[in-house]
């Protein structure tokens, strides 16, 4: 059965506001940082202290998670004293939801007071220097579905969130990219920390060899099935964005190769790097320097 269809775009603000108000009415804190956990990276949410947890299925207007490795829980809590909300599982285009629906949680973050969004994902490594287990700080993206008109901002613009034509050349906050390199160096993660361009495809099929070769020639270092639509929505409503990919598998570029992309390898790589990513995100969050402490 297909997930329920999206409300008309004109009603998106009211839908998001109702969800944000419902959540806030049950919380004594307001999150300043929103974190989205990619495939196999849901363990990040477990490191939050003083947790308040909601199942997606209990949250008004929220889609339901359908992918293995995406628990489908919204976790509120603190990371080194900073108030955070963490999506333990995200939504993807290939699950059958409209792009406006899968990005609804990002707008809900905004309406709850989130200022900074941290997005993680698992991705295939197109860059031939990358190894499985590398962590790529995303400096830019290629929005392949966007080339075909699939953009979360398509439809009437909601001025209460942002402008009709938002700029994307500064989508990935450069100060946060620098901070990530500093934190990575302090933690001794240099050897597996990279910086590159993420390309989003709709999925769920993995890429052909010809597609991988093409994407690499176009300038993409990693390929995945998420994140970009969330970044666009977050930037549209003025939140600052940091994103990173865990290189969970090498993209197959060679017809002689016996390697085959598969979701089990993706989840296993997440498991292998989980602890280091938790330490990285906690340290990064502690250094963000928000003006308020999240109790407003
Ligand atoms: O949510 P992310 O982008 O981490 O999930 C990736 C893309 C597919 O959903 C899945 C493929 O293994 O992992
Ligand atoms: N499209 C795509 N998504 C992924 N997510 C994790 N690995 C991959 C991959 O190789 N390709």
Short mmCIF file of C-alpha atoms and ligand atoms in Angstrom, two decimals:
data_model
loop_
_atom_site.label_atom_id
_atom_site.label_comp_id
_atom_site.label_asym_id
_atom_site.label_seq_id
_atom_site.Cartn_x
_atom_site.Cartn_y
_atom_site.Cartn_z
CA UNK A 1 0.00 0.00 0.00
CA UNK A 2 1.29 3.48 -0.81
CA UNK A 3 1.86 5.93 2.06
CA UNK A 4 -0.94 8.48 2.42
CA UNK A 5 -0.65 11.29 -0.10
CA UNK A 6 0.54 14.77 0.71
CA UNK A 7 -1.79 17.62 1.58
CA UNK A 8 -2.00 20.38 -1.01
CA UNK A 9 1.18 22.49 -0.78
CA UNK A 10 -0.89 25.51 0.30
CA UNK A 11 -1.75 23.73 3.55
CA UNK A 12 1.84 22.76 4.38
CA UNK A 13 2.43 25.64 6.81
CA UNK A 14 -0.64 24.80 8.92
CA UNK A 15 0.26 21.11 8.89
CA UNK A 16 3.84 21.79 10.02
CA UNK A 17 2.70 24.29 12.67
CA UNK A 18 0.17 21.87 14.11
CA UNK A 19 2.86 19.20 14.37
CA UNK A 20 5.41 21.58 15.94
CA UNK A 21 2.83 22.87 18.45
CA UNK A 22 1.77 19.33 19.34
CA UNK A 23 5.38 18.35 20.05
CA UNK A 24 6.22 21.53 21.97
CA UNK A 25 3.13 21.14 24.15
CA UNK A 26 4.65 17.90 25.47
CA UNK A 27 8.17 19.18 26.03
CA UNK A 28 9.80 21.42 28.60
CA UNK A 29 12.69 22.23 26.25
CA UNK A 30 13.13 23.77 22.79
CA UNK A 31 15.71 22.20 20.51
CA UNK A 32 18.41 24.39 18.95
CA UNK A 33 20.01 21.67 16.87
CA UNK A 34 18.21 19.20 14.62
CA UNK A 35 20.01 16.01 13.62
CA UNK A 36 18.94 13.59 10.88
CA UNK A 37 20.38 10.08 11.10
CA UNK A 38 21.15 8.25 7.88
CA UNK A 39 21.00 4.52 7.16
CA UNK A 40 22.70 2.58 9.92
CA UNK A 41 23.54 5.77 11.81
CA UNK A 42 20.52 5.85 14.14
CA UNK A 43 22.75 5.08 17.12
CA UNK A 44 23.60 8.78 17.22
CA UNK A 45 20.18 9.42 18.77
CA UNK A 46 20.94 7.01 21.61
CA UNK A 47 23.73 9.27 22.84
CA UNK A 48 21.28 12.06 23.76
CA UNK A 49 20.79 12.60 27.51
CA UNK A 50 17.42 13.19 29.25
CA UNK A 51 15.55 11.71 26.32
CA UNK A 52 11.93 12.28 25.41
CA UNK A 53 10.99 9.93 22.55
CA UNK A 54 8.06 9.92 20.11
CA UNK A 55 7.35 7.19 17.59
CA UNK A 56 6.72 8.71 14.13
CA UNK A 57 3.45 6.79 14.02
CA UNK A 58 2.24 8.77 17.07
CA UNK A 59 3.12 12.23 15.70
CA UNK A 60 0.34 14.07 13.82
CA UNK A 61 1.07 14.52 10.09
CA UNK A 62 4.38 12.62 10.24
CA UNK A 63 5.08 10.02 7.56
CA UNK A 64 6.02 6.50 8.71
CA UNK A 65 9.50 5.00 8.27
CA UNK A 66 9.51 2.01 5.95
CA UNK A 67 13.25 1.31 5.51
CA UNK A 68 15.33 -1.19 7.52
CA UNK A 69 17.93 0.76 9.51
CA UNK A 70 15.57 3.74 10.04
CA UNK A 71 13.90 3.21 13.42
CA UNK A 72 11.16 5.83 12.99
CA UNK A 73 11.57 7.72 16.27
CA UNK A 74 11.96 11.40 17.06
CA UNK A 75 14.32 11.76 20.02
CA UNK A 76 14.65 14.96 22.05
CA UNK A 77 17.46 15.43 24.55
CA UNK A 78 20.77 17.13 25.20
CA UNK A 79 24.20 16.59 23.72
CA UNK A 80 26.88 18.03 26.00
CA UNK A 81 24.30 20.45 27.38
CA UNK A 82 22.85 21.60 24.01
CA UNK A 83 19.15 20.92 23.38
CA UNK A 84 18.74 18.71 20.32
CA UNK A 85 16.11 16.84 18.37
CA UNK A 86 17.18 13.79 16.43
CA UNK A 87 15.36 11.98 13.64
CA UNK A 88 16.22 8.32 14.14
CA UNK A 89 15.36 7.51 10.57
CA UNK A 90 14.43 9.70 7.61
CA UNK A 91 12.08 9.51 4.66
CA UNK A 92 13.12 8.94 1.06
CA UNK A 93 11.51 9.67 -2.29
CA UNK A 94 11.59 5.99 -3.21
CA UNK A 95 9.29 5.15 -0.28
CA UNK A 96 6.54 6.71 -2.35
CA UNK A 97 6.01 9.94 -0.43
CA UNK A 98 5.82 13.29 -2.21
CA UNK A 99 8.97 15.35 -1.76
CA UNK A 100 7.03 17.98 0.25
CA UNK A 101 5.98 15.31 2.74
CA UNK A 102 9.43 13.80 3.29
CA UNK A 103 10.81 17.23 4.15
CA UNK A 104 7.96 18.14 6.56
CA UNK A 105 10.10 17.27 9.62
CA UNK A 106 12.70 19.88 8.61
CA UNK A 107 10.04 22.59 8.61
CA UNK A 108 8.79 21.28 11.94
CA UNK A 109 12.36 21.63 13.26
CA UNK A 110 12.32 25.25 12.13
CA UNK A 111 8.99 25.99 13.80
CA UNK A 112 10.24 24.44 17.04
CA UNK A 113 13.18 26.86 17.12
CA UNK A 114 15.99 24.80 15.58
CA UNK A 115 18.79 27.02 14.25
CA UNK A 116 21.30 24.46 12.98
CA UNK A 117 20.61 21.23 11.10
CA UNK A 118 23.11 18.37 10.97
CA UNK A 119 22.35 15.76 8.32
CA UNK A 120 24.04 12.39 7.96
CA UNK A 121 23.68 9.76 5.28
CA UNK A 122 25.24 6.61 3.93
CA UNK A 123 26.56 6.98 0.38
CA UNK A 124 28.47 5.18 -2.32
CA UNK A 125 32.02 6.42 -2.91
CA UNK A 126 32.43 7.60 -6.50
CA UNK A 127 35.78 9.24 -5.84
CA UNK A 128 38.29 6.50 -6.44
CA UNK A 129 40.51 7.73 -3.58
CA UNK A 130 37.73 7.10 -1.08
CA UNK A 131 37.60 3.98 1.05
CA UNK A 132 34.70 2.27 2.77
CA UNK A 133 34.38 3.87 6.23
CA UNK A 134 35.57 7.32 5.12
CA UNK A 135 33.46 10.23 6.31
CA UNK A 136 32.89 12.93 3.69
CA UNK A 137 32.02 16.43 4.86
CA UNK A 138 29.58 17.65 2.20
CA UNK A 139 30.68 20.93 0.66
CA UNK A 140 28.11 21.00 -2.15
CA UNK A 141 25.50 18.87 -3.86
CA UNK A 142 24.06 17.90 -7.23
CA UNK A 143 20.28 17.64 -7.09
CA UNK A 144 19.52 15.10 -9.84
CA UNK A 145 15.75 14.87 -9.11
CA UNK A 146 15.74 18.68 -9.23
CA UNK A 147 16.84 18.51 -12.89
CA UNK A 148 13.53 16.75 -13.54
CA UNK A 149 11.52 19.30 -11.55
CA UNK A 150 11.34 17.29 -8.32
CA UNK A 151 12.11 19.98 -5.76
CA UNK A 152 10.52 20.32 -2.31
CA UNK A 153 9.89 24.02 -3.00
CA UNK A 154 7.94 23.40 -6.22
CA UNK A 155 4.36 24.62 -6.00
CA UNK A 156 3.12 27.86 -4.46
CA UNK A 157 5.82 29.46 -2.32
CA UNK A 158 5.10 29.59 1.42
CA UNK A 159 6.42 33.07 2.29
CA UNK A 160 6.22 32.34 6.01
CA UNK A 161 9.10 29.91 5.52
CA UNK A 162 11.21 31.72 2.95
CA UNK A 163 11.64 33.40 -0.41
CA UNK A 164 10.52 32.07 -3.80
CA UNK A 165 14.05 31.68 -5.20
CA UNK A 166 16.47 30.74 -2.41
CA UNK A 167 20.21 30.83 -3.08
CA UNK A 168 21.99 27.47 -2.88
CA UNK A 169 25.61 28.48 -3.51
CA UNK A 170 26.00 28.82 0.26
CA UNK A 171 23.89 25.79 1.17
CA UNK A 172 26.61 24.16 3.27
CA UNK A 173 27.80 26.61 5.91
CA UNK A 174 31.53 27.15 5.36
CA UNK A 175 32.25 28.02 9.00
CA UNK A 176 30.70 24.70 10.01
CA UNK A 177 32.79 22.88 7.40
CA UNK A 178 35.91 24.45 8.95
CA UNK A 179 34.72 23.57 12.44
CA UNK A 180 34.22 19.95 11.34
CA UNK A 181 37.81 19.77 10.09
CA UNK A 182 39.05 21.21 13.40
CA UNK A 183 37.01 18.76 15.44
CA UNK A 184 38.10 15.88 13.18
CA UNK A 185 41.77 16.81 13.62
CA UNK A 186 41.42 17.10 17.42
CA UNK A 187 39.80 13.67 17.61
CA UNK A 188 42.46 12.10 15.37
CA UNK A 189 39.95 11.37 12.58
CA UNK A 190 42.00 13.05 9.82
CA UNK A 191 42.91 9.78 8.20
CA UNK A 192 39.29 9.01 7.23
CA UNK A 193 37.85 12.55 6.97
CA UNK A 194 37.23 13.86 3.43
CA UNK A 195 35.41 16.79 1.86
CA UNK A 196 33.43 16.52 -1.35
CA UNK A 197 30.29 16.80 -3.45
CA UNK A 198 27.22 14.63 -2.79
CA UNK A 199 24.88 13.69 -5.62
CA UNK A 200 21.30 12.68 -4.87
CA UNK A 201 19.39 10.20 -7.03
CA UNK A 202 15.85 9.00 -6.36
CA UNK A 203 16.66 5.32 -5.82
CA UNK A 204 15.83 2.69 -4.72
CA UNK A 205 17.90 0.88 -7.36
CA UNK A 206 21.61 1.40 -6.97
CA UNK A 207 23.51 2.90 -9.92
CA UNK A 208 24.70 1.16 -13.04
CA UNK A 209 28.38 1.26 -13.90
CA UNK A 210 27.71 3.79 -16.68
CA UNK A 211 25.78 6.02 -14.24
CA UNK A 212 28.61 5.92 -11.68
CA UNK A 213 31.13 6.87 -14.33
CA UNK A 214 28.93 9.73 -15.51
CA UNK A 215 28.31 11.08 -12.00
CA UNK A 216 32.01 11.00 -11.21
CA UNK A 217 32.79 12.90 -14.43
CA UNK A 218 30.13 15.47 -13.45
CA UNK A 219 32.07 16.21 -10.27
CA UNK A 220 30.31 14.08 -7.66
CA UNK A 221 32.42 12.33 -5.01
CA UNK A 222 29.61 10.38 -3.38
CA UNK A 223 26.12 9.25 -4.42
CA UNK A 224 23.06 8.64 -2.28
CA UNK A 225 19.27 8.81 -2.11
CA UNK A 226 18.57 11.55 0.44
CA UNK A 227 19.71 14.73 2.21
CA UNK A 228 19.56 17.22 -0.70
CA UNK A 229 15.81 17.89 -0.44
CA UNK A 230 16.22 18.34 3.33
CA UNK A 231 19.07 20.81 2.79
CA UNK A 232 16.99 22.83 0.32
CA UNK A 233 14.09 23.10 2.76
CA UNK A 234 16.36 23.93 5.70
CA UNK A 235 18.09 26.70 3.76
CA UNK A 236 14.75 28.01 2.46
CA UNK A 237 13.68 28.66 6.04
CA UNK A 238 17.01 30.12 7.07
CA UNK A 239 18.57 27.37 9.18
CA UNK A 240 22.30 26.76 8.85
CA UNK A 241 23.28 23.37 7.53
CA UNK A 242 26.09 20.91 8.05
CA UNK A 243 26.01 17.51 6.35
CA UNK A 244 28.23 14.48 6.05
CA UNK A 245 28.23 11.14 4.24
CA UNK A 246 29.55 7.90 5.58
CA UNK A 247 31.05 6.12 2.58
CA UNK A 248 29.38 2.79 3.11
CA UNK A 249 30.40 1.12 -0.16
CA UNK A 250 32.53 1.86 -3.18
CA UNK A 251 30.57 2.69 -6.32
CA UNK A 252 31.28 0.09 -8.97
CA UNK A 253 33.04 1.73 -11.93
CA UNK A 254 34.55 -1.25 -13.65
CA UNK A 255 32.83 -4.02 -15.67
CA UNK A 256 35.37 -6.57 -14.34
CA UNK A 257 34.49 -5.83 -10.70
CA UNK A 258 32.77 -8.49 -8.60
CA UNK A 259 31.57 -5.87 -6.05
CA UNK A 260 27.80 -5.40 -5.77
CA UNK A 261 26.16 -2.54 -3.84
CA UNK A 262 23.81 -3.83 -1.15
CA UNK A 263 21.93 -2.41 1.84
CA UNK A 264 23.45 -4.93 4.30
CA UNK A 265 26.95 -3.56 3.63
CA UNK A 266 25.58 -0.04 4.07
CA UNK A 267 24.19 -0.88 7.52
CA UNK A 268 27.34 -2.78 8.55
CA UNK A 269 29.61 0.17 7.68
CA UNK A 270 27.35 2.39 9.79
CA UNK A 271 27.77 0.00 12.71
CA UNK A 272 31.54 -0.08 12.33
CA UNK A 273 31.90 3.72 12.48
CA UNK A 274 29.00 4.37 14.87
CA UNK A 275 30.97 5.15 18.03
CA UNK A 276 33.39 7.52 16.31
CA UNK A 277 30.53 9.37 14.60
CA UNK A 278 28.73 9.76 17.92
CA UNK A 279 31.84 11.33 19.49
CA UNK A 280 32.31 13.51 16.42
CA UNK A 281 28.73 14.83 16.42
CA UNK A 282 28.68 15.40 20.20
CA UNK A 283 31.95 17.38 20.08
CA UNK A 284 30.82 19.30 17.00
CA UNK A 285 27.51 20.25 18.65
CA UNK A 286 29.27 21.36 21.82
CA UNK A 287 31.30 23.81 19.72
CA UNK A 288 28.45 25.35 17.70
CA UNK A 289 28.09 28.27 20.10
CA UNK A 290 24.39 29.05 20.12
CA UNK A 291 23.39 32.34 21.68
CA UNK A 292 20.55 30.81 23.71
CA UNK A 293 20.57 27.62 25.75
CA UNK A 294 17.43 26.04 24.38
CA UNK A 295 15.26 26.47 27.46
CA UNK A 296 13.31 29.41 26.00
O1 LIG B 1 19.06 7.73 4.50
P1 LIG B 1 20.32 7.42 3.76
O2 LIG B 1 20.59 8.36 2.64
O3 LIG B 1 21.51 7.30 4.70
O4 LIG B 1 20.11 5.98 3.13
C1 LIG B 1 20.93 5.41 2.11
C2 LIG B 1 20.22 5.53 0.78
C3 LIG B 1 19.25 4.37 0.85
O5 LIG B 1 18.13 4.75 1.60
C4 LIG B 1 19.99 3.32 1.57
C5 LIG B 1 20.69 2.39 0.63
O6 LIG B 1 21.42 1.41 1.33
O7 LIG B 1 20.98 4.01 2.36
N1 LIG B 2 22.43 5.80 -4.62
C1 LIG B 2 23.17 5.21 -3.70
N2 LIG B 2 22.84 5.31 -2.42
C2 LIG B 2 23.61 4.71 -1.52
N3 LIG B 2 23.51 4.67 -0.18
C3 LIG B 2 24.53 3.93 0.29
N4 LIG B 2 25.28 3.50 -0.72
C4 LIG B 2 24.73 3.97 -1.86
C5 LIG B 2 25.07 3.86 -3.23
O1 LIG B 2 26.05 3.23 -3.63
N5 LIG B 2 24.26 4.50 -4.10
#
